Coordinates of N, CA and C in Angstrom, one line a residue:
M1 N 0.8 -1.2 0.0 CA 0.0 0.0 0.0 C 0.8 1.3 0.0
F2 N 2.1 1.2 0.5 CA 2.9 2.4 0.6 C 4.2 2.2 -0.2
S3 N 4.6 3.3 -0.8 CA 5.8 3.3 -1.6 C 7.0 3.4 -0.6
P4 N 8.2 3.1 -1.1 CA 9.4 3.2 -0.3 C 9.6 4.6 0.3
E5 N 9.1 5.6 -0.4 CA 9.2 7.0 0.0 C 8.2 7.3 1.1
G6 N 7.2 6.5 1.3 CA 6.2 6.8 2.3 C 6.6 6.6 3.7
P7 N 5.6 6.8 4.6 CA 6.0 6.7 6.1 C 6.2 5.2 6.5
S8 N 7.1 5.0 7.4 CA 7.4 3.7 8.0 C 6.3 3.3 8.9
L9 N 6.3 2.0 9.3 CA 5.3 1.5 10.2 C 5.4 2.2 11.5
R10 N 6.6 2.5 12.0 CA 6.8 3.2 13.2 C 6.2 4.6 13.1
E11 N 6.4 5.3 12.0 CA 5.9 6.7 11.8 C 4.4 6.7 11.8
L12 N 3.8 5.7 11.2 CA 2.3 5.6 11.2 C 1.8 5.3 12.6
A13 N 2.5 4.5 13.3 CA 2.0 4.2 14.7 C 2.1 5.5 15.6
V14 N 3.1 6.3 15.4 CA 3.2 7.5 16.2 C 2.1 8.5 15.8
Q15 N 1.9 8.6 14.5 CA 0.8 9.4 14.0 C -0.6 9.0 14.5
A16 N -0.8 7.7 14.5 CA -2.1 7.2 14.9 C -2.3 7.4 16.4
L17 N -1.3 7.5 17.2 CA -1.4 7.7 18.6 C -1.4 9.2 19.0
S18 N -1.4 10.0 18.0 CA -1.4 11.5 18.2 C -2.9 11.9 18.1
S19 N -3.1 13.2 18.2 CA -4.4 13.8 17.9 C -4.5 13.9 16.3
V20 N -5.7 14.1 15.8 CA -5.8 14.2 14.3 C -4.9 15.3 13.8
E21 N -5.0 16.5 14.4 CA -4.2 17.6 13.9 C -2.7 17.3 14.0
R22 N -2.2 16.8 15.1 CA -0.8 16.5 15.2 C -0.4 15.3 14.3
G23 N -1.3 14.3 14.2 CA -1.0 13.2 13.3 C -0.8 13.6 11.9
Y24 N -1.6 14.6 11.4 CA -1.5 15.0 10.0 C -0.3 16.0 9.9
D25 N 0.1 16.7 10.9 CA 1.3 17.5 10.8 C 2.5 16.6 10.6
L26 N 2.5 15.5 11.3 CA 3.6 14.5 11.2 C 3.6 13.8 9.8
L27 N 2.5 13.5 9.3 CA 2.3 12.8 8.1 C 2.5 13.7 6.9
A28 N 2.4 15.0 7.0 CA 2.3 15.9 5.9 C 3.5 15.7 4.9
P29 N 4.7 15.6 5.3 CA 5.8 15.6 4.3 C 5.7 14.3 3.4
K30 N 5.1 13.3 3.8 CA 5.0 12.0 3.0 C 3.6 11.7 2.6
F31 N 2.6 12.6 2.9 CA 1.2 12.3 2.7 C 0.9 12.0 1.2
D32 N 1.6 12.7 0.3 CA 1.2 12.5 -1.1 C 1.7 11.2 -1.7
V33 N 2.5 10.4 -1.0 CA 2.9 9.1 -1.4 C 2.3 8.0 -0.5
T34 N 1.1 8.3 0.0 CA 0.3 7.3 0.8 C -1.0 7.0 0.1
P35 N -1.7 5.9 0.4 CA -3.0 5.7 -0.1 C -4.1 6.6 0.4
F36 N -3.8 7.5 1.4 CA -4.7 8.4 1.9 C -5.0 9.6 1.0
R37 N -4.1 9.9 0.1 CA -4.3 11.0 -0.8 C -5.4 10.6 -1.8
T38 N -6.3 11.5 -2.2 CA -7.3 11.2 -3.2 C -6.7 10.9 -4.5
P39 N -7.1 9.7 -5.1 CA -6.5 9.3 -6.4 C -6.8 10.4 -7.5
D40 N -5.8 10.5 -8.4 CA -5.9 11.4 -9.5 C -7.2 11.1 -10.3
S41 N -7.5 9.8 -10.5 CA -8.7 9.4 -11.3 C -10.0 10.1 -10.7
V42 N -10.1 10.1 -9.4 CA -11.3 10.8 -8.7 C -11.2 12.3 -9.0
L43 N -10.1 12.9 -8.8 CA -9.9 14.3 -9.0 C -10.3 14.7 -10.5
E44 N -9.8 13.9 -11.4 CA -10.0 14.2 -12.8 C -11.5 14.0 -13.2
A45 N -12.2 13.0 -12.6 CA -13.6 12.8 -12.9 C -14.4 13.9 -12.3
T46 N -14.0 14.4 -11.1 CA -14.8 15.5 -10.5 C -14.6 16.8 -11.3
A47 N -13.3 17.0 -11.7 CA -13.1 18.2 -12.5 C -13.9 18.2 -13.8
S48 N -14.0 17.1 -14.4 CA -14.8 17.0 -15.7 C -16.2 17.3 -15.4
A49 N -16.8 16.7 -14.3 CA -18.2 17.0 -14.0 C -18.4 18.5 -13.7
L50 N -17.5 19.1 -13.0 CA -17.6 20.5 -12.6 C -17.5 21.4 -13.9
H51 N -16.6 21.0 -14.8 CA -16.5 21.7 -16.0 C -17.8 21.7 -16.8
R52 N -18.5 20.6 -16.8 CA -19.8 20.5 -17.5 C -20.8 21.4 -16.9
M53 N -20.7 21.7 -15.6 CA -21.6 22.6 -14.9 C -21.4 24.0 -15.2
G54 N -20.2 24.4 -15.7 CA -19.9 25.7 -16.0 C -19.0 26.4 -15.0
P55 N -18.3 27.5 -15.5 CA -17.4 28.2 -14.6 C -18.0 28.9 -13.5
V56 N -17.3 29.2 -12.4 CA -17.7 30.0 -11.3 C -16.6 31.0 -10.9
E57 N -16.9 31.9 -10.0 CA -16.0 32.9 -9.7 C -15.0 32.4 -8.6
A58 N -15.5 32.0 -7.4 CA -14.6 31.7 -6.3 C -15.0 30.3 -5.7
G59 N -13.9 29.6 -5.4 CA -14.1 28.2 -4.9 C -13.3 28.0 -3.7
L60 N -13.8 27.1 -2.8 CA -13.1 26.7 -1.6 C -12.9 25.2 -1.5
D61 N -11.7 24.7 -1.2 CA -11.4 23.3 -0.9 C -11.5 23.1 0.6
L62 N -12.5 22.4 1.0 CA -12.7 22.2 2.5 C -11.8 21.0 2.9
C63 N -11.0 21.2 4.0 CA -10.1 20.2 4.4 C -9.1 19.8 3.3
C64 N -8.4 20.8 2.8 CA -7.7 20.7 1.6 C -6.4 19.8 1.7
G65 N -5.9 19.6 2.9 CA -4.7 18.8 3.0 C -3.5 19.4 2.3
T66 N -2.8 18.6 1.5 CA -1.7 19.1 0.8 C -2.0 19.8 -0.5
G67 N -3.3 19.9 -0.8 CA -3.8 20.7 -2.0 C -4.1 19.9 -3.2
A68 N -4.3 18.6 -3.1 CA -4.5 17.8 -4.3 C -5.8 18.3 -5.0
G69 N -6.8 18.7 -4.3 CA -8.1 19.1 -4.9 C -8.1 20.6 -5.4
I70 N -7.0 21.3 -5.0 CA -7.0 22.7 -5.5 C -6.9 22.7 -7.0
G71 N -6.2 21.8 -7.6 CA -6.1 21.7 -9.1 C -7.4 21.6 -9.7
V72 N -8.4 20.9 -9.1 CA -9.7 20.8 -9.6 C -10.4 22.2 -9.7
L73 N -10.2 23.0 -8.6 CA -10.8 24.3 -8.5 C -10.2 25.3 -9.5
T74 N -8.9 25.2 -9.7 CA -8.3 26.2 -10.6 C -8.7 26.0 -12.0
R75 N -9.3 24.9 -12.3 CA -9.8 24.7 -13.7 C -11.2 25.2 -13.9
V76 N -11.9 25.5 -12.9 CA -13.3 25.9 -13.0 C -13.6 27.3 -12.4
C77 N -12.7 27.8 -11.6 CA -12.8 29.1 -10.9 C -12.1 30.2 -11.7
R78 N -12.7 31.4 -11.8 CA -12.1 32.5 -12.6 C -11.5 33.6 -11.7
E79 N -12.0 33.7 -10.5 CA -11.6 34.8 -9.7 C -10.5 34.4 -8.6
R80 N -10.8 33.4 -7.8 CA -9.9 33.0 -6.8 C -10.2 31.6 -6.2
V81 N -9.2 31.0 -5.6 CA -9.4 29.7 -5.0 C -8.7 29.7 -3.7
T82 N -9.4 29.1 -2.7 CA -8.9 29.1 -1.3 C -8.9 27.6 -0.8
G83 N -7.8 27.3 -0.1 CA -7.8 26.0 0.6 C -7.8 26.2 2.1
V84 N -8.6 25.4 2.8 CA -8.7 25.6 4.2 C -8.4 24.2 4.9
D85 N -7.6 24.2 5.9 CA -7.3 23.0 6.7 C -6.9 23.4 8.1
F86 N -7.0 22.4 9.0 CA -6.6 22.8 10.4 C -5.2 22.3 10.7
S87 N -4.5 21.6 9.8 CA -3.2 21.1 10.0 C -2.2 22.1 9.3
A88 N -1.4 22.7 10.2 CA -0.3 23.6 9.7 C 0.7 22.9 8.8
G89 N 1.0 21.6 9.2 CA 1.9 20.8 8.4 C 1.4 20.6 7.0
M90 N 0.2 20.2 6.8 CA -0.4 19.9 5.5 C -0.4 21.2 4.7
L91 N -0.8 22.3 5.3 CA -0.8 23.6 4.6 C 0.6 24.0 4.1
D92 N 1.6 23.8 4.9 CA 3.0 24.1 4.6 C 3.4 23.4 3.3
V93 N 3.0 22.1 3.2 CA 3.3 21.3 2.0 C 2.5 21.9 0.8
A94 N 1.3 22.2 1.0 CA 0.4 22.8 -0.1 C 1.0 24.1 -0.6
R95 N 1.5 25.0 0.3 CA 2.0 26.3 -0.1 C 3.2 26.1 -1.0
R96 N 4.0 25.0 -0.8 CA 5.2 24.8 -1.6 C 5.0 24.2 -3.0
R97 N 3.7 23.8 -3.2 CA 3.4 23.2 -4.5 C 3.5 24.2 -5.6
T98 N 3.8 23.8 -6.8 CA 3.7 24.7 -8.0 C 2.4 24.5 -8.7
W99 N 1.7 25.6 -8.9 CA 0.4 25.6 -9.5 C 0.4 26.2 -10.9
P100 N -0.3 25.6 -11.9 CA -0.4 26.1 -13.2 C -1.0 27.5 -13.2
E101 N -0.9 28.2 -14.3 CA -1.5 29.6 -14.4 C -3.0 29.5 -14.2
G102 N -3.6 30.4 -13.5 CA -5.0 30.5 -13.3 C -5.3 31.5 -12.2
P103 N -6.4 31.3 -11.5 CA -6.7 32.3 -10.5 C -5.8 32.2 -9.3
P104 N -5.6 33.2 -8.5 CA -4.7 33.2 -7.3 C -5.3 32.2 -6.3
V105 N -4.3 31.5 -5.6 CA -4.7 30.5 -4.6 C -4.2 31.0 -3.3
G106 N -5.1 30.9 -2.3 CA -4.8 31.3 -0.9 C -5.0 30.2 0.0
W107 N -4.4 30.3 1.2 CA -4.5 29.2 2.2 C -4.9 29.8 3.5
V108 N -5.8 29.1 4.2 CA -6.2 29.5 5.5 C -6.2 28.3 6.5
R109 N -5.6 28.5 7.6 CA -5.7 27.5 8.7 C -6.9 27.7 9.5
A110 N -7.8 26.8 9.5 CA -9.1 26.9 10.3 C -9.7 25.6 10.4
D111 N -10.6 25.4 11.4 CA -11.4 24.2 11.6 C -12.6 24.3 10.7
A112 N -12.9 23.2 10.0 CA -14.1 23.2 9.1 C -15.4 23.5 9.9
R113 N -15.4 23.2 11.2 CA -16.6 23.4 11.9 C -16.8 24.9 12.4
A114 N -15.8 25.7 12.1 CA -15.9 27.1 12.4 C -15.2 27.9 11.3
L115 N -15.8 28.0 10.2 CA -15.1 28.6 9.0 C -15.1 30.1 9.1
P116 N -14.0 30.8 8.9 CA -13.8 32.2 9.1 C -14.2 33.0 7.8
F117 N -15.2 32.7 7.2 CA -15.6 33.4 5.9 C -17.1 33.8 6.0
G118 N -17.4 34.8 5.2 CA -18.8 35.0 5.0 C -19.3 34.3 3.7
P119 N -20.5 34.6 3.2 CA -21.0 33.9 2.0 C -20.3 34.5 0.7
V120 N -19.1 34.1 0.5 CA -18.3 34.6 -0.6 C -17.9 33.6 -1.7
F121 N -18.3 32.4 -1.5 CA -17.9 31.3 -2.5 C -19.1 30.9 -3.3
D122 N -18.8 30.5 -4.5 CA -19.8 29.9 -5.4 C -19.7 28.4 -5.4
L123 N -18.6 27.8 -5.0 CA -18.4 26.4 -5.0 C -17.5 26.0 -3.9
V124 N -17.9 24.9 -3.2 CA -17.1 24.3 -2.1 C -17.0 22.8 -2.5
V125 N -15.7 22.3 -2.5 CA -15.5 20.9 -2.8 C -14.8 20.3 -1.6
S126 N -14.9 19.0 -1.5 CA -14.1 18.3 -0.4 C -13.9 16.9 -0.9
F127 N -12.7 16.4 -0.5 CA -12.3 15.0 -1.0 C -11.8 14.2 0.2
G128 N -12.6 13.2 0.6 CA -12.2 12.2 1.6 C -12.0 12.7 3.0
A129 N -12.8 13.8 3.3 CA -12.6 14.4 4.7 C -13.6 13.9 5.7
F130 N -14.7 13.4 5.3 CA -15.9 13.2 6.2 C -15.7 12.1 7.2
G131 N -14.7 11.2 7.0 CA -14.4 10.2 8.0 C -13.8 10.8 9.3
H132 N -13.4 12.1 9.2 CA -12.8 12.8 10.4 C -13.9 13.5 11.2
F133 N -15.1 13.3 10.8 CA -16.2 14.0 11.6 C -17.2 12.9 12.0
L134 N -17.5 13.0 13.3 CA -18.5 12.0 13.8 C -19.9 12.4 13.3
P135 N -20.8 11.4 13.1 CA -22.1 11.7 12.6 C -22.8 12.8 13.2
R136 N -22.7 13.0 14.6 CA -23.3 14.1 15.2 C -22.8 15.4 14.9
E137 N -21.5 15.4 14.3 CA -20.9 16.7 13.9 C -21.3 17.2 12.5
R138 N -21.8 16.3 11.7 CA -22.0 16.6 10.3 C -23.1 17.7 10.1
P139 N -24.2 17.7 10.8 CA -25.1 18.8 10.6 C -24.5 20.2 10.8
E140 N -23.7 20.4 11.8 CA -23.1 21.7 12.0 C -22.0 21.9 10.9
L141 N -21.3 20.9 10.5 CA -20.4 21.0 9.4 C -21.1 21.5 8.1
F142 N -22.2 20.9 7.8 CA -22.9 21.2 6.6 C -23.5 22.6 6.7
A143 N -23.9 23.0 7.9 CA -24.4 24.4 8.1 C -23.3 25.4 7.9
Q144 N -22.1 25.1 8.3 CA -21.0 25.9 8.1 C -20.7 26.1 6.6
V145 N -20.8 25.0 5.9 CA -20.5 25.1 4.4 C -21.6 26.0 3.8
R146 N -22.8 25.8 4.2 CA -23.9 26.6 3.6 C -23.6 28.1 3.9
S147 N -23.1 28.4 5.1 CA -22.9 29.8 5.5 C -21.9 30.5 4.6
V148 N -21.0 29.8 4.0 CA -19.9 30.5 3.2 C -20.2 30.5 1.7
L149 N -21.4 29.9 1.3 CA -21.8 29.9 -0.1 C -22.8 31.0 -0.4
R150 N -22.6 31.6 -1.5 CA -23.6 32.5 -2.0 C -24.9 31.8 -2.4
P151 N -26.0 32.4 -2.4 CA -27.3 31.8 -2.8 C -27.1 31.1 -4.2
G152 N -27.5 29.9 -4.3 CA -27.3 29.1 -5.5 C -25.9 28.5 -5.7
G153 N -25.0 28.7 -4.7 CA -23.7 28.1 -4.7 C -23.8 26.6 -4.5
R154 N -22.8 25.8 -4.8 CA -22.8 24.4 -4.8 C -21.8 23.8 -3.9
F155 N -22.1 22.8 -3.1 CA -21.2 22.0 -2.3 C -21.1 20.6 -3.0
V156 N -19.9 20.3 -3.5 CA -19.8 19.1 -4.3 C -18.7 18.2 -3.8
F157 N -19.0 16.9 -3.7 CA -18.0 16.0 -3.3 C -18.3 14.6 -3.8
P158 N -17.3 13.7 -4.1 CA -17.5 12.4 -4.6 C -17.7 11.4 -3.4
V159 N -18.6 10.4 -3.6 CA -18.8 9.4 -2.6 C -18.7 8.0 -3.3
V160 N -18.1 7.1 -2.7 CA -17.9 5.7 -3.3 C -19.1 4.9 -2.7
A161 N -19.6 4.0 -3.5 CA -20.7 3.1 -3.1 C -20.2 2.3 -1.9
P162 N -21.0 2.0 -0.9 CA -20.5 1.2 0.2 C -20.1 -0.2 -0.2
A163 N -19.2 -0.7 0.5 CA -18.7 -2.1 0.2 C -19.8 -3.1 0.6
R164 N -19.9 -4.1 -0.3 CA -20.9 -5.1 -0.1 C -20.6 -5.9 1.2
P165 N -21.5 -6.2 2.1 CA -21.3 -7.0 3.2 C -20.7 -8.4 2.9
G166 N -19.7 -8.8 3.5 CA -19.0 -10.0 3.3 C -17.9 -9.9 2.3
S167 N -17.7 -8.8 1.6 CA -16.6 -8.7 0.6 C -15.3 -8.4 1.4
L168 N -14.2 -8.6 0.7 CA -12.9 -8.3 1.3 C -12.8 -6.8 1.7
E169 N -13.3 -5.9 0.8 CA -13.2 -4.5 1.2 C -14.1 -4.2 2.4
Y170 N -15.2 -4.9 2.5 CA -16.1 -4.7 3.7 C -15.3 -5.1 5.0
W171 N -14.7 -6.2 5.0 CA -14.0 -6.7 6.2 C -12.8 -5.8 6.5
M172 N -12.1 -5.3 5.5 CA -10.9 -4.5 5.7 C -11.4 -3.2 6.3
L173 N -12.5 -2.6 5.8 CA -12.9 -1.3 6.4 C -13.5 -1.5 7.8
L174 N -14.2 -2.6 8.0 CA -14.7 -2.9 9.3 C -13.5 -3.1 10.3
G175 N -12.5 -3.8 9.9 CA -11.4 -4.0 10.8 C -10.7 -2.7 11.1
F176 N -10.5 -1.8 10.1 CA -9.9 -0.5 10.4 C -10.7 0.3 11.3
D177 N -12.0 0.4 11.1 CA -12.8 1.2 12.0 C -12.9 0.6 13.4
T178 N -12.9 -0.7 13.5 CA -12.9 -1.3 14.8 C -11.6 -1.0 15.6
A179 N -10.4 -1.1 14.9 CA -9.2 -0.8 15.5 C -9.1 0.7 15.9
M180 N -9.7 1.6 15.2 CA -9.7 3.0 15.6 C -10.6 3.2 16.8
R181 N -11.7 2.5 16.9 CA -12.6 2.7 18.0 C -12.0 2.1 19.3
V182 N -11.2 1.0 19.2 CA -10.5 0.5 20.3 C -9.4 1.5 20.7
R183 N -8.7 2.0 19.8 CA -7.7 3.0 20.1 C -8.3 4.2 20.8
N184 N -9.4 4.7 20.3 CA -10.0 5.9 21.0 C -10.6 5.6 22.3
A185 N -10.9 4.3 22.6 CA -11.5 4.0 23.9 C -10.4 4.0 25.0
V186 N -9.2 3.8 24.6 CA -8.1 3.6 25.6 C -7.1 4.7 25.6
R187 N -7.2 5.7 24.6 CA -6.2 6.7 24.5 C -6.9 8.1 24.2
R188 N -6.4 9.1 24.8 CA -6.8 10.5 24.5 C -5.6 11.3 24.1
P189 N -5.8 12.3 23.2 CA -7.0 12.7 22.5 C -7.4 11.7 21.4
P190 N -8.6 11.6 21.0 CA -9.0 10.6 20.0 C -8.5 11.0 18.6
F191 N -8.4 10.0 17.8 CA -8.0 10.2 16.4 C -9.2 9.7 15.6
V192 N -10.1 10.7 15.2 CA -11.3 10.3 14.5 C -11.0 10.1 13.0
M193 N -11.2 8.9 12.6 CA -10.9 8.5 11.2 C -11.7 7.2 10.9
Y194 N -13.0 7.4 10.6 CA -13.8 6.2 10.4 C -14.3 6.2 9.0
Y195 N -13.9 5.2 8.3 CA -14.2 5.1 6.8 C -15.7 4.6 6.6
R196 N -16.3 4.0 7.6 CA -17.6 3.5 7.4 C -18.7 4.4 8.0
A197 N -18.3 5.6 8.4 CA -19.3 6.5 9.1 C -20.2 7.2 8.2
L198 N -20.0 7.2 6.9 CA -20.8 8.0 5.9 C -21.8 7.1 5.3
R199 N -23.1 7.4 5.4 CA -24.2 6.6 4.8 C -25.0 7.5 3.8
F200 N -25.2 6.9 2.6 CA -26.1 7.6 1.6 C -27.4 8.1 2.2
S201 N -28.0 7.2 3.0 CA -29.3 7.5 3.5 C -29.3 8.7 4.4
A202 N -28.2 8.9 5.2 CA -28.2 10.0 6.1 C -27.8 11.3 5.4
L203 N -26.9 11.2 4.4 CA -26.4 12.4 3.7 C -27.5 13.3 3.2
G204 N -28.5 12.7 2.5 CA -29.5 13.5 1.9 C -30.3 14.2 2.9
R205 N -30.7 13.5 4.0 CA -31.4 14.1 5.1 C -30.7 15.3 5.7
E206 N -29.4 15.0 6.0 CA -28.6 16.1 6.7 C -28.4 17.3 5.8
L207 N -28.1 17.1 4.6 CA -27.9 18.2 3.7 C -29.2 19.0 3.4
T208 N -30.3 18.3 3.3 CA -31.5 19.0 3.1 C -31.9 19.8 4.4
A209 N -31.7 19.2 5.5 CA -32.0 19.9 6.8 C -31.1 21.2 6.9
A210 N -29.9 21.1 6.3 CA -28.9 22.3 6.4 C -29.3 23.4 5.4
G211 N -30.2 23.1 4.5 CA -30.6 24.1 3.6 C -30.1 23.9 2.2
F212 N -29.9 22.7 1.8 CA -29.5 22.4 0.4 C -30.5 21.6 -0.4
R213 N -30.5 21.7 -1.7 CA -31.2 20.8 -2.6 C -30.2 19.9 -3.1
V214 N -30.4 18.6 -3.0 CA -29.4 17.6 -3.2 C -29.7 16.8 -4.5
E215 N -28.6 16.6 -5.3 CA -28.6 15.7 -6.5 C -27.5 14.8 -6.4
L216 N -27.7 13.6 -6.9 CA -26.6 12.6 -7.0 C -26.3 12.3 -8.5
Q217 N -25.1 12.6 -8.9 CA -24.8 12.4 -10.3 C -23.7 11.2 -10.4
P218 N -24.0 10.2 -11.2 CA -23.0 9.1 -11.4 C -21.7 9.7 -12.1
L219 N -20.6 9.2 -11.7 CA -19.4 9.4 -12.4 C -19.1 8.2 -13.3
P220 N -19.4 8.4 -14.6 CA -19.3 7.2 -15.5 C -17.9 6.6 -15.6
E221 N -16.9 7.4 -15.3 CA -15.6 6.9 -15.5 C -15.3 5.6 -14.6
F222 N -16.1 5.4 -13.6 CA -15.8 4.3 -12.7 C -16.8 3.1 -12.9
G223 N -17.7 3.2 -13.8 CA -18.5 2.1 -14.2 C -19.6 1.8 -13.1
H224 N -20.1 0.6 -13.2 CA -21.3 0.3 -12.3 C -21.0 -1.1 -11.6
R225 N -21.7 -1.3 -10.5 CA -21.7 -2.5 -9.8 C -22.6 -3.6 -10.5
E226 N -22.6 -4.8 -10.0 CA -23.3 -5.8 -10.6 C -24.8 -5.5 -10.6
D227 N -25.3 -4.8 -9.7 CA -26.7 -4.5 -9.6 C -27.1 -3.3 -10.5
G228 N -26.1 -2.7 -11.2 CA -26.3 -1.6 -12.1 C -26.2 -0.2 -11.5
S229 N -25.9 -0.2 -10.2 CA -25.8 1.1 -9.5 C -24.3 1.7 -9.7
P230 N -24.2 3.0 -9.8 CA -22.8 3.5 -10.0 C -21.9 3.2 -8.9
R231 N -20.6 3.0 -9.2 CA -19.6 2.7 -8.2 C -19.2 4.0 -7.5
V232 N -19.2 5.1 -8.2 CA -18.9 6.4 -7.6 C -20.0 7.4 -8.0
R233 N -20.5 8.2 -7.1 CA -21.4 9.3 -7.4 C -20.8 10.6 -6.9
L234 N -21.3 11.7 -7.6 CA -20.9 13.0 -7.2 C -22.2 13.6 -6.5
V235 N -22.0 14.0 -5.2 CA -23.1 14.7 -4.5 C -23.0 16.2 -4.9
V236 N -24.1 16.7 -5.4 CA -24.1 18.1 -5.7 C -25.3 18.7 -4.9
A237 N -24.9 19.5 -3.9 CA -25.8 20.1 -3.0 C -25.8 21.6 -3.2
V238 N -27.0 22.1 -3.6 CA -27.1 23.5 -4.0 C -27.8 24.3 -2.9
R239 N -27.2 25.4 -2.5 CA -27.7 26.2 -1.5 C -29.0 26.8 -1.9
T240 N -30.1 26.6 -1.2 CA -31.4 27.1 -1.6 C -31.6 28.5 -1.1

């Protein structure tokens, strides 16, 4: 799963026993060579879908990490792009990246549950961040996203279809989440990182309650499962 340039087992153990913020500060220099980074295929498919929706003025990458998703926004935003994350280490890596010509990119260190912006964005994207928020925290998180969007602005993020019960992927994710719950039961501060915490059935209700109109768009690049359902969908939540 990890390249020779990635973190060692010892480094991963130290990170997992830290807080979420401290863990990502430690992981930041090697984050882009781990499986935790959003795959380029997902970024490209999302960028293509957003391109079809048309250009916007200002975009925000929520929990931007080392900035992999910023490249998506620079392709569809005309005025400015902002990345926000609470890990200083991840933002330091992002600032050192070289970006192609396009709108100016800014970086803000902040908690996604207390965003320091007014309604100044037309588009908010996020990639792989929701496992760091407990289900009870998501309504406030979604309310924060709505508060920084202009009327008619969109909150867009990809979601992978849940693993089928009994499959290898299902047992791997269950094992990981179980290990994290045991770790958090015996050590403080907690490291919230649960890959099975996001449910399609809850997403629509929570986003609607936060003031969004929700659409699910299949990403055809990833094909379909045996039952015909898309493997990956794009959630497009429009601020009403």
